Tab-separated table of C-alpha atoms in Angstrom:
chain	number	residue	atom	x	y	z
C	1	MET	CA	14.036	-16.573	10.314
C	2	ALA	CA	12.024	-13.662	11.491
C	3	LYS	CA	8.717	-12.839	9.612
C	4	VAL	CA	8.262	-9.229	8.509
C	5	ALA	CA	5.181	-7.711	6.817
C	6	VAL	CA	5.567	-5.002	4.172
C	7	ILE	CA	2.436	-3.100	3.364
C	8	GLY	CA	2.530	-2.032	-0.305
C	9	ALA	CA	4.254	-3.402	-3.338
C	10	GLY	CA	5.233	-0.111	-4.927
C	11	PRO	CA	8.878	0.992	-5.275
C	12	ALA	CA	9.387	1.614	-1.533
C	13	GLY	CA	7.796	-1.623	-0.529
C	14	LEU	CA	9.825	-3.614	-3.028
C	15	VAL	CA	13.155	-2.205	-2.138
C	16	ALA	CA	12.400	-2.718	1.604
C	17	ALA	CA	11.475	-6.307	0.965
C	18	ARG	CA	14.596	-6.891	-1.120
C	19	TYR	CA	16.979	-5.685	1.648
C	20	LEU	CA	14.975	-7.375	4.531
C	21	LYS	CA	15.278	-10.537	2.716
C	22	SER	CA	19.021	-10.225	2.229
C	23	GLU	CA	19.348	-9.391	6.013
C	24	GLY	CA	17.758	-12.786	6.852
C	25	PHE	CA	14.124	-11.786	7.272
C	26	GLU	CA	11.173	-13.494	5.621
C	27	PRO	CA	9.162	-10.739	4.026
C	28	ALA	CA	5.496	-10.992	3.187
C	29	ILE	CA	4.263	-8.163	0.968
C	30	PHE	CA	0.552	-7.167	1.195
C	31	GLU	CA	-0.722	-5.479	-1.899
C	32	ARG	CA	-4.224	-4.412	-2.608
C	33	GLY	CA	-3.759	-4.231	-6.351
C	34	ASP	CA	-3.151	-7.013	-8.754
C	35	ARG	CA	0.569	-6.352	-9.701
C	36	VAL	CA	3.547	-4.561	-8.297
C	37	GLY	CA	4.442	-0.948	-9.079
C	38	GLY	CA	2.306	1.152	-6.905
C	39	GLN	CA	1.583	4.434	-8.757
C	40	TRP	CA	3.346	3.036	-11.678
C	41	THR	CA	0.802	0.289	-12.301
C	42	GLY	CA	-1.797	2.731	-13.827
C	43	ASP	CA	-4.545	1.008	-12.045
C	44	PRO	CA	-7.132	3.745	-11.838
C	45	ARG	CA	-8.280	2.565	-8.448
C	46	PHE	CA	-4.905	3.327	-6.849
C	47	SER	CA	-2.701	5.251	-9.438
C	48	GLY	CA	-2.579	8.968	-10.305
C	49	VAL	CA	-0.608	8.515	-13.599
C	50	TRP	CA	-2.092	9.586	-16.838
C	51	PRO	CA	-1.659	7.910	-20.286
C	52	SER	CA	1.248	10.013	-21.599
C	53	MET	CA	2.900	10.504	-18.162
C	54	ARG	CA	6.708	9.951	-18.058
C	55	THR	CA	9.163	10.183	-15.169
C	56	ASN	CA	10.222	13.683	-14.401
C	57	THR	CA	13.764	12.600	-13.448
C	58	ALA	CA	16.094	10.800	-15.886
C	59	ARG	CA	16.627	7.044	-15.955
C	60	ILE	CA	19.919	6.874	-13.998
C	61	ALA	CA	18.425	8.551	-10.863
C	62	THR	CA	15.101	6.879	-11.444
C	63	ALA	CA	16.523	3.351	-10.671
C	64	PHE	CA	17.711	1.093	-7.954
C	65	SER	CA	21.355	0.262	-7.692
C	66	ASP	CA	20.908	-3.442	-8.533
C	67	LEU	CA	19.159	-3.009	-11.840
C	68	ALA	CA	19.673	-0.400	-14.625
C	69	HIS	CA	16.889	0.476	-17.167
C	70	PRO	CA	17.289	-1.521	-20.326
C	71	GLN	CA	19.462	-0.129	-22.990
C	72	PRO	CA	18.795	1.637	-25.174
C	73	SER	CA	16.343	3.496	-23.159
C	74	GLN	CA	14.534	6.800	-23.230
C	75	ALA	CA	16.136	9.453	-21.009
C	76	TYR	CA	12.700	9.585	-19.261
C	77	PRO	CA	10.915	6.287	-19.131
C	78	THR	CA	7.141	6.041	-19.728
C	79	ASN	CA	4.897	5.050	-17.010
C	80	GLN	CA	4.539	1.692	-18.745
C	81	ALA	CA	8.230	1.305	-18.828
C	82	MET	CA	8.470	2.030	-15.120
C	83	GLN	CA	5.951	-0.660	-14.263
C	84	ALA	CA	7.871	-3.156	-16.362
C	85	TYR	CA	11.114	-2.109	-14.586
C	86	LEU	CA	9.672	-2.650	-11.169
C	87	GLN	CA	8.278	-5.978	-12.302
C	88	ALA	CA	11.729	-7.008	-13.358
C	89	TYR	CA	13.173	-5.864	-10.106
C	90	ALA	CA	10.632	-7.833	-8.133
C	91	GLU	CA	11.381	-10.947	-10.210
C	92	ARG	CA	15.076	-10.590	-9.879
C	93	PHE	CA	14.828	-10.826	-6.020
C	94	ASP	CA	12.131	-13.367	-5.915
C	95	LEU	CA	9.579	-10.976	-4.468
C	96	ILE	CA	6.498	-12.005	-6.631
C	97	PRO	CA	5.837	-15.274	-4.788
C	98	ARG	CA	6.053	-13.388	-1.489
C	99	THR	CA	3.524	-10.877	-2.534
C	100	ARG	CA	-0.249	-11.271	-1.701
C	101	PHE	CA	-2.037	-9.528	-4.399
C	102	GLY	CA	-5.589	-8.305	-3.972
C	103	THR	CA	-5.078	-8.199	-0.235
C	104	ALA	CA	-6.014	-4.992	1.592
C	105	VAL	CA	-4.792	-4.350	5.071
C	106	LYS	CA	-7.639	-3.136	7.251
C	107	ARG	CA	-6.049	-2.698	10.504
C	108	LEU	CA	-2.579	-2.703	12.019
C	109	GLN	CA	-2.226	-2.706	15.748
C	110	ALA	CA	0.307	-3.771	18.424
C	111	ASP	CA	-0.255	-7.336	19.814
C	112	ALA	CA	-0.425	-6.547	23.506
C	113	ARG	CA	-0.293	-10.220	24.537
C	114	ASN	CA	2.366	-11.637	22.527
C	115	GLY	CA	4.407	-8.682	21.208
C	116	GLY	CA	4.815	-7.833	17.608
C	117	TRP	CA	2.146	-6.464	15.211
C	118	THR	CA	-1.168	-7.926	14.158
C	119	LEU	CA	-2.423	-7.218	10.605
C	120	GLN	CA	-6.054	-7.687	9.828
C	121	TYR	CA	-6.706	-7.925	6.102
C	122	LYS	CA	-9.198	-8.797	3.517
C	123	THR	CA	-8.566	-10.784	0.311
C	124	GLN	CA	-10.117	-10.126	-3.067
C	125	ASP	CA	-12.676	-12.838	-2.598
C	126	GLY	CA	-13.822	-11.097	0.576
C	127	ALA	CA	-12.345	-13.334	3.156
C	128	SER	CA	-10.978	-11.685	6.315
C	129	ALA	CA	-8.097	-12.975	8.362
C	130	ALA	CA	-5.331	-11.749	10.726
C	131	GLU	CA	-1.711	-12.489	11.235
C	132	THR	CA	1.007	-11.441	13.601
C	133	TYR	CA	4.520	-10.296	12.653
C	134	SER	CA	7.560	-9.346	14.669
C	135	HIS	CA	8.222	-6.418	12.335
C	136	VAL	CA	6.119	-4.374	9.927
C	137	VAL	CA	7.284	-1.866	7.269
C	138	VAL	CA	4.511	0.628	6.142
C	139	ALA	CA	5.126	1.311	2.449
C	140	ALA	CA	1.648	2.348	1.413
C	141	GLY	CA	2.710	5.446	-0.541
C	142	ARG	CA	2.325	9.234	-0.205
C	143	PHE	CA	-0.107	9.926	-3.047
C	144	SER	CA	-3.397	8.233	-2.706
C	145	LYS	CA	-5.757	10.764	-1.184
C	146	PRO	CA	-6.171	13.911	-3.292
C	147	ALA	CA	-6.393	17.221	-1.503
C	148	ILE	CA	-8.821	19.692	-2.967
C	149	PRO	CA	-8.858	23.134	-1.111
C	150	ALA	CA	-12.061	24.862	-0.049
C	151	VAL	CA	-13.088	27.453	-2.518
C	152	PRO	CA	-16.406	29.414	-2.166
C	153	GLY	CA	-18.786	28.023	-4.592
C	154	LEU	CA	-16.846	24.894	-5.437
C	155	ASP	CA	-20.002	22.723	-5.263
C	156	SER	CA	-21.719	24.894	-7.736
C	157	PHE	CA	-19.490	24.130	-10.596
C	158	ARG	CA	-21.449	22.688	-13.592
C	159	GLY	CA	-18.893	22.625	-16.384
C	160	ARG	CA	-19.485	19.863	-18.820
C	161	GLY	CA	-15.899	18.711	-18.401
C	162	ARG	CA	-16.443	18.280	-14.830
C	163	LEU	CA	-14.070	18.858	-11.806
C	164	VAL	CA	-11.376	16.438	-11.026
C	165	HIS	CA	-7.991	16.203	-9.244
C	166	THR	CA	-4.966	15.246	-11.259
C	167	PHE	CA	-5.232	11.794	-9.698
C	168	GLY	CA	-8.348	11.405	-11.830
C	169	TYR	CA	-6.954	12.742	-15.062
C	170	LYS	CA	-7.303	9.522	-17.177
C	171	HIS	CA	-8.873	10.600	-20.424
C	172	PRO	CA	-7.111	13.676	-21.737
C	173	GLU	CA	-8.908	13.508	-25.169
C	174	ARG	CA	-12.163	14.572	-23.437
C	175	TYR	CA	-10.712	17.960	-22.922
C	176	ARG	CA	-9.771	18.708	-26.545
C	177	GLY	CA	-11.170	22.049	-27.682
C	178	ARG	CA	-12.419	23.022	-24.202
C	179	ARG	CA	-11.520	25.709	-21.816
C	180	VAL	CA	-9.788	24.199	-18.793
C	181	LEU	CA	-8.618	25.665	-15.535
C	182	VAL	CA	-5.772	23.776	-13.836
C	183	ALA	CA	-5.326	24.933	-10.380
C	184	GLY	CA	-1.984	24.535	-8.412
C	185	GLY	CA	1.574	24.797	-8.907
C	186	SER	CA	2.703	21.274	-8.149
C	187	VAL	CA	4.682	19.185	-10.757
C	188	SER	CA	1.591	17.227	-11.808
C	189	ALA	CA	-0.461	20.480	-12.145
C	190	LEU	CA	2.128	22.049	-14.550
C	191	GLU	CA	2.591	18.740	-16.474
C	192	VAL	CA	-1.121	18.382	-16.847
C	193	ALA	CA	-1.642	21.942	-17.989
C	194	SER	CA	1.151	21.290	-20.594
C	195	ASP	CA	-0.422	18.054	-21.626
C	196	LEU	CA	-3.698	19.696	-22.207
C	197	ALA	CA	-2.470	22.701	-24.063
C	198	MET	CA	-0.400	20.533	-26.503
C	199	LEU	CA	-3.564	18.385	-26.930
C	200	GLY	CA	-5.602	21.394	-28.144
C	201	ALA	CA	-7.345	22.657	-24.996
C	202	SER	CA	-7.468	26.315	-23.990
C	203	VAL	CA	-5.730	26.195	-20.638
C	204	ILE	CA	-5.750	28.672	-17.716
C	205	SER	CA	-3.261	27.981	-14.952
C	206	CYS	CA	-3.722	29.569	-11.477
C	207	GLN	CA	-1.387	29.240	-8.509
C	208	ARG	CA	-1.334	30.412	-4.837
C	209	ARG	CA	2.149	31.684	-5.487
C	210	GLN	CA	4.472	31.611	-8.498
C	211	ARG	CA	7.325	29.032	-7.963
C	212	TYR	CA	10.574	28.817	-9.904
C	213	VAL	CA	10.173	26.201	-12.633
C	214	LEU	CA	12.928	23.609	-13.175
C	215	PRO	CA	13.199	22.322	-16.685
C	216	LYS	CA	13.962	18.629	-17.073
C	217	LEU	CA	17.179	19.388	-18.802
C	218	PHE	CA	19.876	22.093	-18.575
C	219	ALA	CA	21.627	22.085	-21.946
C	220	GLY	CA	21.028	18.435	-22.292
C	221	VAL	CA	21.951	17.522	-18.662
C	222	PRO	CA	19.174	16.215	-16.358
C	223	HIS	CA	18.337	18.776	-13.751
C	224	GLU	CA	18.857	16.358	-10.891
C	225	ASN	CA	22.639	16.184	-11.752
C	226	LEU	CA	22.969	19.895	-11.167
C	227	VAL	CA	20.362	20.642	-8.434
C	228	PHE	CA	20.049	17.429	-6.353
C	229	ASN	CA	23.809	16.382	-6.162
C	230	ARG	CA	26.007	15.828	-3.125
C	231	PHE	CA	27.709	19.104	-3.235
C	232	ASN	CA	24.507	21.093	-2.970
C	233	ALA	CA	23.397	18.833	-0.030
C	234	LEU	CA	26.616	19.593	1.812
C	235	ALA	CA	26.393	23.289	0.854
C	236	GLY	CA	23.000	23.295	2.606
C	237	GLU	CA	24.666	22.005	5.749
C	238	TYR	CA	27.549	24.370	5.801
C	239	PHE	CA	26.704	27.563	3.904
C	240	PRO	CA	24.446	30.280	5.214
C	241	ALA	CA	20.767	29.826	4.019
C	242	GLU	CA	20.864	33.004	2.133
C	243	ALA	CA	23.994	32.071	0.161
C	244	THR	CA	22.456	28.630	-0.715
C	245	ALA	CA	19.309	30.157	-1.888
C	246	GLN	CA	21.053	32.707	-4.098
C	247	ALA	CA	23.309	29.959	-5.616
C	248	LEU	CA	20.234	27.797	-6.419
C	249	LYS	CA	18.429	30.697	-7.854
C	250	ASP	CA	21.292	31.663	-10.075
C	251	LEU	CA	21.615	28.015	-11.362
C	252	ILE	CA	17.892	27.781	-12.103
C	253	THR	CA	17.683	31.091	-13.970
C	254	ARG	CA	20.806	30.432	-15.939
C	255	GLY	CA	19.516	27.122	-17.186
C	256	GLY	CA	15.787	27.693	-17.387
C	257	GLY	CA	15.065	31.367	-16.985
C	258	SER	CA	12.711	33.045	-14.498
C	259	PRO	CA	8.896	32.662	-14.852
C	260	GLU	CA	8.235	36.451	-15.541
C	261	GLN	CA	10.508	36.248	-18.575
C	262	PHE	CA	7.940	33.835	-20.085
C	263	GLY	CA	4.906	35.985	-19.135
C	264	ALA	CA	4.154	34.266	-15.830
C	265	ALA	CA	4.253	36.172	-12.482
C	266	ARG	CA	7.534	37.090	-10.776
C	267	PRO	CA	8.298	34.638	-7.929
C	268	ALA	CA	9.706	35.843	-4.591
C	269	ASP	CA	13.438	36.699	-4.744
C	270	ASN	CA	14.436	34.050	-2.284
C	271	VAL	CA	14.068	30.764	-4.060
C	272	PHE	CA	13.205	28.944	-0.835
C	273	GLU	CA	10.322	31.433	-0.118
C	274	GLY	CA	9.170	31.119	-3.744
C	275	GLY	CA	9.397	27.406	-3.910
C	276	LEU	CA	10.350	25.007	-6.639
C	277	THR	CA	8.260	22.990	-9.149
C	278	LEU	CA	9.132	21.269	-12.396
C	279	SER	CA	8.029	21.062	-15.923
C	280	HIS	CA	9.887	21.073	-19.252
C	281	TYR	CA	7.028	22.658	-21.375
C	282	PHE	CA	5.076	24.851	-19.116
C	283	LEU	CA	6.972	28.132	-19.329
C	284	PRO	CA	7.493	27.836	-23.114
C	285	LEU	CA	3.716	27.232	-23.630
C	286	VAL	CA	2.966	30.300	-21.343
C	287	ALA	CA	5.339	32.279	-23.705
C	288	GLU	CA	3.376	30.913	-26.737
C	289	GLY	CA	0.113	32.108	-25.256
C	290	ARG	CA	-1.151	28.452	-25.130
C	291	ILE	CA	-1.378	28.661	-21.296
C	292	VAL	CA	-2.724	31.816	-19.615
C	293	VAL	CA	-1.447	32.324	-16.066
C	294	LYS	CA	-3.718	33.766	-13.435
C	295	PRO	CA	-3.466	34.372	-9.608
C	296	TRP	CA	-5.367	31.960	-7.190
C	297	LEU	CA	-9.136	31.489	-7.656
C	298	SER	CA	-11.433	33.282	-5.136
C	299	ALA	CA	-14.788	31.896	-6.135
C	300	ILE	CA	-16.772	29.697	-8.534
C	301	GLU	CA	-20.132	30.452	-9.691
C	302	GLY	CA	-21.567	27.794	-12.045
C	303	THR	CA	-19.105	27.865	-15.015
C	304	THR	CA	-17.636	31.230	-14.028
C	305	VAL	CA	-14.245	31.244	-12.016
C	306	ARG	CA	-13.270	34.412	-10.442
C	307	PHE	CA	-9.685	35.192	-9.444
C	308	ALA	CA	-7.850	37.011	-6.790
C	309	ASP	CA	-7.158	39.993	-9.127
C	310	GLY	CA	-10.810	40.497	-9.835
C	311	SER	CA	-10.821	39.043	-13.283
C	312	SER	CA	-13.036	36.016	-14.288
C	313	GLU	CA	-13.178	33.275	-16.898
C	314	GLU	CA	-15.702	30.924	-18.233
C	315	VAL	CA	-14.453	27.340	-18.150
C	316	ASP	CA	-15.642	23.826	-19.107
C	317	ALA	CA	-13.588	22.013	-16.712
C	318	ILE	CA	-11.345	22.267	-13.578
C	319	VAL	CA	-8.333	20.178	-12.795
C	320	PHE	CA	-6.855	20.568	-9.294
C	321	GLY	CA	-3.169	19.791	-8.923
C	322	THR	CA	-3.196	20.642	-5.206
C	323	GLY	CA	-1.302	17.753	-3.519
C	324	TYR	CA	-2.294	14.988	-1.387
C	325	ASP	CA	-3.218	14.281	2.208
C	326	LEU	CA	-1.520	11.473	4.175
C	327	ASN	CA	-3.794	8.465	3.997
C	328	LEU	CA	-3.151	5.530	6.270
C	329	PRO	CA	-6.599	4.433	7.309
C	330	PHE	CA	-5.413	1.019	8.460
C	331	LEU	CA	-3.388	2.328	11.311
C	332	GLY	CA	-5.080	1.379	14.691
C	333	PRO	CA	-6.078	4.185	17.062
C	334	ALA	CA	-3.153	3.730	19.457
C	335	VAL	CA	-0.732	3.933	16.602
C	336	ARG	CA	-2.397	7.049	15.162
C	337	ARG	CA	-2.233	8.699	18.649
C	338	ALA	CA	1.401	7.780	19.052
C	339	LEU	CA	2.194	9.393	15.703
C	340	ASP	CA	-0.055	12.319	16.205
C	341	LEU	CA	-1.137	11.671	12.635
C	342	ASP	CA	-3.013	14.259	10.602
C	343	ALA	CA	-3.328	15.164	7.025
C	344	GLN	CA	0.144	16.431	6.634
C	345	HIS	CA	2.199	15.114	9.552
C	346	LEU	CA	3.180	11.991	11.532
C	347	ASP	CA	5.813	12.078	14.317
C	348	LEU	CA	8.806	9.965	13.317
C	349	HIS	CA	12.494	10.022	13.959
C	350	LYS	CA	14.120	10.725	10.618
C	351	LEU	CA	10.893	9.812	8.871
C	352	THR	CA	11.260	6.223	9.868
C	353	PHE	CA	11.017	5.032	13.525
C	354	HIS	CA	9.171	5.920	16.639
C	355	PRO	CA	10.383	5.206	20.133
C	356	GLY	CA	6.963	3.962	21.298
C	357	LEU	CA	6.432	1.632	18.382
C	358	PRO	CA	9.160	-0.930	18.326
C	359	GLY	CA	9.320	-3.226	15.270
C	360	LEU	CA	7.442	-0.695	13.108
C	361	ALA	CA	9.018	1.362	10.376
C	362	PHE	CA	7.689	3.694	7.721
C	363	ILE	CA	9.311	4.208	4.235
C	364	GLY	CA	8.422	6.499	1.372
C	365	ILE	CA	6.176	8.667	3.514
C	366	ALA	CA	8.103	11.980	2.903
C	367	GLU	CA	7.234	14.407	0.111
C	368	ILE	CA	10.336	14.250	-1.841
C	369	HIS	CA	11.779	16.894	-4.137
C	370	GLY	CA	13.721	15.204	-6.801
C	371	PRO	CA	14.307	11.526	-7.654
C	372	ASN	CA	12.768	9.204	-4.962
C	373	LEU	CA	14.077	5.750	-5.829
C	374	PRO	CA	17.592	6.353	-4.398
C	375	VAL	CA	16.031	7.706	-1.263
C	376	PHE	CA	13.714	4.657	-0.860
C	377	GLU	CA	16.672	2.372	-1.298
C	378	LEU	CA	18.832	4.029	1.311
C	379	GLN	CA	15.995	4.236	3.710
C	380	ALA	CA	15.264	0.561	3.175
C	381	ARG	CA	18.917	-0.388	3.851
C	382	TRP	CA	18.880	1.557	7.044
C	383	ILE	CA	15.731	-0.300	8.309
C	384	ALA	CA	17.094	-3.641	7.263
C	385	TYR	CA	20.451	-3.142	8.738
C	386	ALA	CA	19.070	-1.705	12.034
C	387	TRP	CA	16.724	-4.605	12.554
C	388	SER	CA	19.232	-7.223	11.655
C	389	GLY	CA	21.863	-5.773	13.932
C	390	SER	CA	24.237	-4.912	10.994
C	391	ARG	CA	23.885	-1.293	12.169
C	392	PRO	CA	22.975	-0.108	15.686
C	393	MET	CA	19.409	0.772	16.132
C	394	PRO	CA	18.939	4.335	17.328
C	395	SER	CA	18.670	4.563	21.093
C	396	THR	CA	15.590	5.617	22.779
C	397	GLU	CA	17.161	9.055	23.535
C	398	GLU	CA	17.992	9.497	19.905
C	399	LEU	CA	14.589	8.496	18.777
C	400	GLU	CA	12.910	10.889	21.178
C	401	ALA	CA	15.183	13.744	20.057
C	402	GLY	CA	14.240	12.984	16.499
C	403	ILE	CA	10.609	13.262	17.359
C	404	ARG	CA	11.269	16.660	19.020
C	405	THR	CA	13.053	17.881	15.924
C	406	TYR	CA	10.309	16.797	13.630
C	407	ARG	CA	7.572	18.366	15.877
C	408	ALA	CA	9.555	21.757	15.772
C	409	GLY	CA	8.904	21.716	11.946
C	410	ARG	CA	5.168	20.983	12.060
C	411	GLY	CA	3.138	23.539	10.203
C	412	GLY	CA	5.996	24.455	7.896
C	413	PRO	CA	6.755	23.244	4.444
C	414	GLN	CA	6.943	19.394	4.436
C	415	GLY	CA	8.774	18.844	1.140
C	416	LEU	CA	12.399	17.744	1.450
C	417	PRO	CA	15.196	17.766	-1.200
C	418	MET	CA	16.225	14.112	-2.174
C	419	ASN	CA	19.834	14.916	-1.833
C	420	ALA	CA	19.700	15.880	1.773
C	421	LEU	CA	17.475	12.813	2.571
C	422	ALA	CA	19.854	10.721	0.710
C	423	LEU	CA	22.865	11.687	2.726
C	424	MET	CA	20.888	11.391	6.016
C	425	PHE	CA	19.786	7.802	5.388
C	426	ALA	CA	23.166	6.868	3.870
C	427	ARG	CA	24.929	8.029	7.121
C	428	GLU	CA	22.488	5.985	9.247
C	429	ALA	CA	23.067	2.892	6.944
C	430	GLY	CA	26.845	3.456	7.178
C	431	VAL	CA	27.112	3.544	3.361
C	432	GLU	CA	28.046	7.278	2.665
C	433	PRO	CA	31.208	7.090	0.536
C	434	GLU	CA	34.130	9.309	1.682
C	435	PRO	CA	35.217	11.160	-1.416
C	436	GLN	CA	38.855	11.390	-0.148
C	437	ASP	CA	38.960	7.527	-0.594
C	438	TRP	CA	37.853	7.880	-4.315
C	439	PRO	CA	39.952	10.794	-5.727
C	440	ASP	CA	39.329	9.577	-9.272
C	441	LEU	CA	35.541	9.715	-8.582
C	442	ALA	CA	35.582	13.034	-6.813
C	443	ARG	CA	33.878	15.038	-9.540
C	444	ALA	CA	31.403	12.286	-10.134
C	445	LEU	CA	30.537	11.974	-6.357
C	446	PHE	CA	30.218	15.743	-5.802
C	447	PHE	CA	28.676	16.886	-9.017
C	448	GLY	CA	27.223	13.698	-10.670
C	449	PRO	CA	23.945	12.034	-10.203
C	450	LEU	CA	23.164	11.059	-6.663
C	451	SER	CA	22.047	7.488	-7.772
C	452	GLY	CA	21.588	4.532	-5.627
C	453	LEU	CA	24.687	3.066	-7.066
C	454	SER	CA	26.871	5.966	-5.745
C	455	PHE	CA	26.187	4.457	-2.288
C	456	ARG	CA	27.387	1.034	-3.165
C	457	LEU	CA	31.085	2.059	-3.068
C	458	SER	CA	31.637	1.318	0.780
C	459	GLY	CA	30.006	-0.077	3.720
C	460	ARG	CA	27.617	-3.126	3.753
C	461	ASP	CA	26.534	-4.472	0.271
C	462	ARG	CA	29.321	-2.591	-1.511
C	463	LEU	CA	29.682	-3.740	-5.101
C	464	ALA	CA	33.106	-4.426	-6.707
C	465	ASP	CA	32.178	-2.918	-9.976
C	466	ALA	CA	30.610	0.194	-8.513
C	467	PRO	CA	33.493	2.587	-9.265
C	468	GLN	CA	33.319	1.946	-12.980
C	469	ARG	CA	29.542	2.110	-13.055
C	470	VAL	CA	29.524	5.366	-11.165
C	471	MET	CA	31.872	7.049	-13.558
C	472	HIS	CA	29.765	5.588	-16.447
C	473	GLU	CA	26.617	7.193	-14.936
C	474	ALA	CA	28.329	10.542	-14.378
C	475	ALA	CA	29.472	10.675	-18.104
C	476	ALA	CA	25.824	9.887	-19.388
C	477	PHE	CA	24.115	12.654	-21.373
C	478	GLY	CA	27.578	14.238	-21.899
C	479	ALA	CA	27.240	15.682	-18.471
C	480	MET	CA	30.794	15.013	-17.383
C	481	PRO	CA	33.259	14.276	-20.263
C	482	SER	CA	36.245	13.884	-17.963
C	483	SER	CA	37.080	13.238	-14.243
C	484	ALA	CA	38.911	16.562	-14.056
C	485	LEU	CA	37.129	19.288	-11.989
C	486	THR	CA	36.184	22.514	-13.757
C	487	PRO	CA	37.544	25.719	-12.283
C	488	GLU	CA	34.136	26.604	-10.971
C	489	GLN	CA	33.719	23.192	-9.231
C	490	ARG	CA	37.221	23.475	-7.753
C	491	GLY	CA	36.218	26.932	-6.283
C	492	GLN	CA	33.000	25.487	-4.940
C	493	LEU	CA	34.813	22.756	-3.080
C	494	GLN	CA	37.399	25.075	-1.804
C	495	ALA	CA	34.494	27.267	-0.317
C	496	LEU	CA	33.027	24.127	1.200
C	497	ALA	CA	36.363	23.261	2.850
C	498	ALA	CA	36.544	26.757	4.274
C	499	ALA	CA	33.006	26.555	5.602
C	500	ARG	CA	33.753	23.274	7.199
C	501	GLN	CA	37.069	24.538	8.571
C	502	ASP	CA	38.464	21.267	7.253
C	503	ALA	CA	42.143	21.696	6.280
C	504	ALA	CA	42.524	17.980	5.370
C	505	PHE	CA	39.586	18.355	2.889
C	506	ALA	CA	41.124	21.570	1.538
C	507	ARG	CA	44.374	19.795	0.810
C	508	PHE	CA	42.497	16.877	-0.826
C	509	VAL	CA	40.722	19.510	-3.226
C	510	ASP	CA	43.966	21.220	-4.043
C	511	GLY	CA	45.416	17.790	-4.942
C	512	LEU	CA	42.824	16.784	-7.287
């Protein structure tokens, strides 16, 4: 049985170990914290969650296919519930005994003499050791090194509430009654701004550009059902970019309005240029005057913050929600050079493999828009199947082509929609269901939640009860009261068939 090391016991590391184990590998999980869950542990040393934080995607798409959240459950689990869920998942697949808690990997490098990969690590009692593995999965997470942009006078800030990144936002009660600037347009920035405003702080939000803001729910239906579904992923592959952008903008503004309607700035007309973020309360709080929106800050002078429009404000505290830099300090110099690693990029074929680093894979490194657990699971399945021989490993030529494709996008936006990633990894793993084989599930597969379970219908590790469970998931929240397509959905699929020039698919749609 081949030994494989997994670095990190967050969601990506756990699901990687689960599938590697089922494919005949013997995984050892290296975790620097004292329990599983990654960000969801709430451990202030390694986690950026705050006390009241909940998931921003609903429970169905925030789960692995082997384990649903306990019922009854909130639509949006708390961070404590997520840690308990991941603990239960680890216990279900006997991963706890395989996890070395309090063990920090210090160096990962190729073993030039014997092949494989050598891990140098340090345990919590200070002891150092090294081991060699034939395979290693890096699942160390994407959100551990806060990025704070350079702002003139940043070091001069003397507000009594201090300056922190959202990663360090742990004690919201400290801000009650204070004037707080929240800088950034990320999900965490808008959620923290909302949390502070509802707590009783006077909040100013400044952003480099105004993004379109997705609400969590569209008339009671989770946003990911409508935005990050299979149909929209396929539309992105076959429809002109302008048409896809307009359709997405129309969907967002119908369900959640446009920011300028609430008193925020007007975003760019093209939704891809404007960008997307998410918060359920932010725009209503702007409309109520409890959050004041400003353009990006230009300078800081003591407790005075100046903005690009020439205005200024006195603030007690600043919270930056400005993203994260890639942080993989344990990678050896040769690995870093091969990946051309910097704060935002690392060269990988489909975010996973590198032709010059056999036996090494990465999971959960992408900046994902939308639910990430289904993406982690599909990527884990691809890695496990490729290494076990259940699926062909990409050829050297394919890997090199993948690197060239990635490098062509360096410097551009690095965020990727989860539905596009899910289909990409599902195809590599050989588990993308063919809707024509499941006519009774067509509406659920195209317009329902893109959950991990929806990729257990066919291929390796298919589940006999998956069809019934997929239909049950699609019907949750009253999102899909029947399996019959609506006229609008039928028209969308007919347009997709025309764009694909697929007569057989058109006949399938007409027959539904």
